[in-house]
mmCIF file of C-alpha atoms in Angstrom:
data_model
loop_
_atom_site.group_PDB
_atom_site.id
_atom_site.type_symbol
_atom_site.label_atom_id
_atom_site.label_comp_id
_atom_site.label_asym_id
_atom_site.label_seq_id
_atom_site.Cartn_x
_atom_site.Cartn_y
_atom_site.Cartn_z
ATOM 1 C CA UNK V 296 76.693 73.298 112.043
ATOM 2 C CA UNK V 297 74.468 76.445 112.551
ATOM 3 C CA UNK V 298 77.223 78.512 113.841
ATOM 4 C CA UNK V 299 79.181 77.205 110.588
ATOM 5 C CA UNK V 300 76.882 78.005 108.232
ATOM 6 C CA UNK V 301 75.004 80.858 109.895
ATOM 7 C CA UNK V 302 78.086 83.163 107.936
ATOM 8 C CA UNK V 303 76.252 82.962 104.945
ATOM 9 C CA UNK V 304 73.129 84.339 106.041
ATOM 10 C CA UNK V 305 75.631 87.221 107.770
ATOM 11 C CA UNK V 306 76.592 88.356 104.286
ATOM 12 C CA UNK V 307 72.997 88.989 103.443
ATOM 13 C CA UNK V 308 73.106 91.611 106.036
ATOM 14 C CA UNK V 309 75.591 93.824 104.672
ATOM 15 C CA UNK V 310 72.919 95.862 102.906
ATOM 16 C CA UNK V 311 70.999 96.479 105.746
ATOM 17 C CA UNK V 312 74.555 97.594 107.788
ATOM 18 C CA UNK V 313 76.315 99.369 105.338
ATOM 19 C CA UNK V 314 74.073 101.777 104.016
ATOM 20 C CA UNK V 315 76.736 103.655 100.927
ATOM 21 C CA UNK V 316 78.021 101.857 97.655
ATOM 22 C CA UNK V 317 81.791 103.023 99.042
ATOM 23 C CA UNK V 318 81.023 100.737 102.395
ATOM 24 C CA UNK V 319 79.849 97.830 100.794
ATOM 25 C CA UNK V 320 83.302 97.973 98.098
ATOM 26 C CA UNK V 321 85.108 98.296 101.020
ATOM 27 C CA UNK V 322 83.980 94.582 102.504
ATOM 28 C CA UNK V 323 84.213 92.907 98.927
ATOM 29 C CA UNK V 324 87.736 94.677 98.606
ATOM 30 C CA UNK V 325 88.005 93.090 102.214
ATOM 31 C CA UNK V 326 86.814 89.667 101.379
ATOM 32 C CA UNK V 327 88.503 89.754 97.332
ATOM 33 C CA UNK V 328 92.161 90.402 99.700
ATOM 34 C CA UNK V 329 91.766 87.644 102.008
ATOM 35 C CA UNK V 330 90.311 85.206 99.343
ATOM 36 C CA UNK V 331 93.799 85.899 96.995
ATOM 37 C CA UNK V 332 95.921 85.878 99.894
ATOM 38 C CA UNK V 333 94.643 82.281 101.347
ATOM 39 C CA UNK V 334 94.548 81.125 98.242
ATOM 40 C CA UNK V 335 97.821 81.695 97.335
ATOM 41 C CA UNK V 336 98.729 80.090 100.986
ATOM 42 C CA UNK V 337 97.023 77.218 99.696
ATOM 43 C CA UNK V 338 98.759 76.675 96.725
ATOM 44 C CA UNK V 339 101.933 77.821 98.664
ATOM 45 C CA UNK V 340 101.617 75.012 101.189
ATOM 46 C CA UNK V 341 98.841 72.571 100.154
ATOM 47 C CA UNK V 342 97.605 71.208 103.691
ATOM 48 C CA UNK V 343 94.784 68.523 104.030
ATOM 49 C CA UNK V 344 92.232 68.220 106.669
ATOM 50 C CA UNK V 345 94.159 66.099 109.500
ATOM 51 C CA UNK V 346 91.113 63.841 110.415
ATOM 52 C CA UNK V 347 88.695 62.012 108.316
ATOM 53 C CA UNK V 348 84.994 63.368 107.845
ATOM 54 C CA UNK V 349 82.222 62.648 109.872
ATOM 55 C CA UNK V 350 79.878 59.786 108.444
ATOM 56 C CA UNK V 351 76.224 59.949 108.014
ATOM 57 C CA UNK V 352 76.087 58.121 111.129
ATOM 58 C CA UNK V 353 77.817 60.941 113.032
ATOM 59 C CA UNK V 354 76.492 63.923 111.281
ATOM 60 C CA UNK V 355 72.808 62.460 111.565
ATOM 61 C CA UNK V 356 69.902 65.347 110.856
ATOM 62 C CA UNK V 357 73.075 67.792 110.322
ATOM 63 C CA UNK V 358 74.664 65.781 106.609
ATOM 64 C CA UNK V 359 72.964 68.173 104.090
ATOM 65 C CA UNK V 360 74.561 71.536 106.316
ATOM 66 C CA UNK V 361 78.321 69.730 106.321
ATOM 67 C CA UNK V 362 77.628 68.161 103.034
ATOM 68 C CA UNK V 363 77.001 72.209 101.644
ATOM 69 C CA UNK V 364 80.315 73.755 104.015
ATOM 70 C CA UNK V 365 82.309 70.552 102.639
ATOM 71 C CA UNK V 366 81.458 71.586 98.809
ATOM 72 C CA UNK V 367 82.215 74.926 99.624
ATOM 73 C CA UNK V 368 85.681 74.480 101.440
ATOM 74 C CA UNK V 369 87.454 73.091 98.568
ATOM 75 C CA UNK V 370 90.325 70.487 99.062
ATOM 76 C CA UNK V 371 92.926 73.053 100.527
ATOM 77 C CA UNK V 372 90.858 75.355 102.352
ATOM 78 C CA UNK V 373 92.406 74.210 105.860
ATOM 79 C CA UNK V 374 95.007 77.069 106.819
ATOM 80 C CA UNK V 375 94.537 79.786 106.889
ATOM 81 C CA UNK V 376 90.948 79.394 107.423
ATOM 82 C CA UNK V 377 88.825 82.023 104.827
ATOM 83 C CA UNK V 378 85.889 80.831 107.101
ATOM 84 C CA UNK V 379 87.234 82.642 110.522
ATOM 85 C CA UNK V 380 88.943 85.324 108.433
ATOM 86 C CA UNK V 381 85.910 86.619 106.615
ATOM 87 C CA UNK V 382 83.895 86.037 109.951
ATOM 88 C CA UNK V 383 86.163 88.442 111.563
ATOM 89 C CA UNK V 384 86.196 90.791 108.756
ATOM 90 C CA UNK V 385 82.793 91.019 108.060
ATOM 91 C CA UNK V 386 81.879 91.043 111.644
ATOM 92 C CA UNK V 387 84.007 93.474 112.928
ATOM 93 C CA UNK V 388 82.681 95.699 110.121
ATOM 94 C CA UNK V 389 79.330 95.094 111.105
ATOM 95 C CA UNK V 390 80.248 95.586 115.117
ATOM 96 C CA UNK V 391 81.716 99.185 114.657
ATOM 97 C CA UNK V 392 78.798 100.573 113.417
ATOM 98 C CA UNK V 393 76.336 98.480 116.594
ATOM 99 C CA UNK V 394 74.334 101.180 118.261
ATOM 100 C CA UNK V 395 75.076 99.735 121.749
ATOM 101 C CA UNK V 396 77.688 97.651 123.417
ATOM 102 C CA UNK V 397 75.354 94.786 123.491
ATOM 103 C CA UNK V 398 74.958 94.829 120.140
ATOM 104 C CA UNK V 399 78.665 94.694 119.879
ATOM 105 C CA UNK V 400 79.077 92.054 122.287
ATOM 106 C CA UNK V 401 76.402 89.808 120.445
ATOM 107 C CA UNK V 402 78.149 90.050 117.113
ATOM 108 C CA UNK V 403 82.061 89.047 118.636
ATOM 109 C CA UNK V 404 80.137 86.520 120.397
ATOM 110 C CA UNK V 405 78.417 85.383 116.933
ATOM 111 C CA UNK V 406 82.317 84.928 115.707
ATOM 112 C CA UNK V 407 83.731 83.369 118.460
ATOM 113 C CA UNK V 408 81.176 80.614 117.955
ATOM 114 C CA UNK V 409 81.624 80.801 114.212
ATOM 115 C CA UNK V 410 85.800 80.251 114.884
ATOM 116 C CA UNK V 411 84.884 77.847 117.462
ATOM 117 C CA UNK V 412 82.868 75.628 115.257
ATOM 118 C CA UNK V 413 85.465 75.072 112.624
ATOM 119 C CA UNK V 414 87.435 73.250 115.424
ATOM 120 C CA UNK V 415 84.995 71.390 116.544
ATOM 121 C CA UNK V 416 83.478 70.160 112.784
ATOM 122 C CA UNK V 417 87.263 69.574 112.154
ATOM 123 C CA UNK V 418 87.082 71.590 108.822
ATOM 124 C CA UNK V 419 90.358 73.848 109.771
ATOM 125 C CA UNK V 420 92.924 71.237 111.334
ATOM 126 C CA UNK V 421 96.246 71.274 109.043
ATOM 127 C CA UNK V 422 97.927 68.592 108.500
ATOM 128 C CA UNK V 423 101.288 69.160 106.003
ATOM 129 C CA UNK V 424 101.503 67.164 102.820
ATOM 130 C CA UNK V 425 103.956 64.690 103.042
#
């Protein structure tokens, strides 16, 4: 769940990385694309999440962080996932302009974990409308 949701904090950032007005349109130009184009895959073909969603039980201390990624994931958001997209986006933005290959390294690392969790919370498995 922190790897999930740690994107949103990420966007918070931008400021602090991209330093000119013409930077910062860039990534909403960025995000605005991908956001019409997966939405239009979406309506295009509707998937729905192929496995049911975790239960209090399961999700324990963690429910309020899935309940707020749920809410925010709509009923179609499955494939293409916006989640992984805009990670990738907005992190490789953020990586070209690291002052050192570690810095670099941390932030693909950051969305490799970010793409990973969507597997494992299940939130990006499509399963086709019959």
């Amino acid at each position: 769940m922190l790897f999930y949701n740690s994107l949103h904090p990420a966007y918070c950032l931008a400021p602090f990385i991209l330093r000119t007005r013409a930077s910062l349109e860039a990534l909403a130009v960025a995000w605005i694309a991908m956001t019409l184009a997966g939405g239009i895959g979406f309506l295009v073909i509707p998937f729905e999440p192929a496995f049911a969603p975790p239960t209090p039980v399961e999700l324990g201390g963690w429910q309020t962080l899935f309940e707020f990624a749920d809410r925010a994931n709509l009923r179609f958001n499955c494939c293409p996932s916006l989640h992984v997209a805009w990670a990738a986006a907005t992190l490789d933005i953020y990586a070209r302009r690291a002052a050192t290959p570690l810095g670099r390294w941390t932030l693909w690392s950051w969305g490799a974990g970010v793409t990973l969790s969507t597997l494992l919370l299940h939130q990006h498995h499509p399963h086709l409308h019959q």
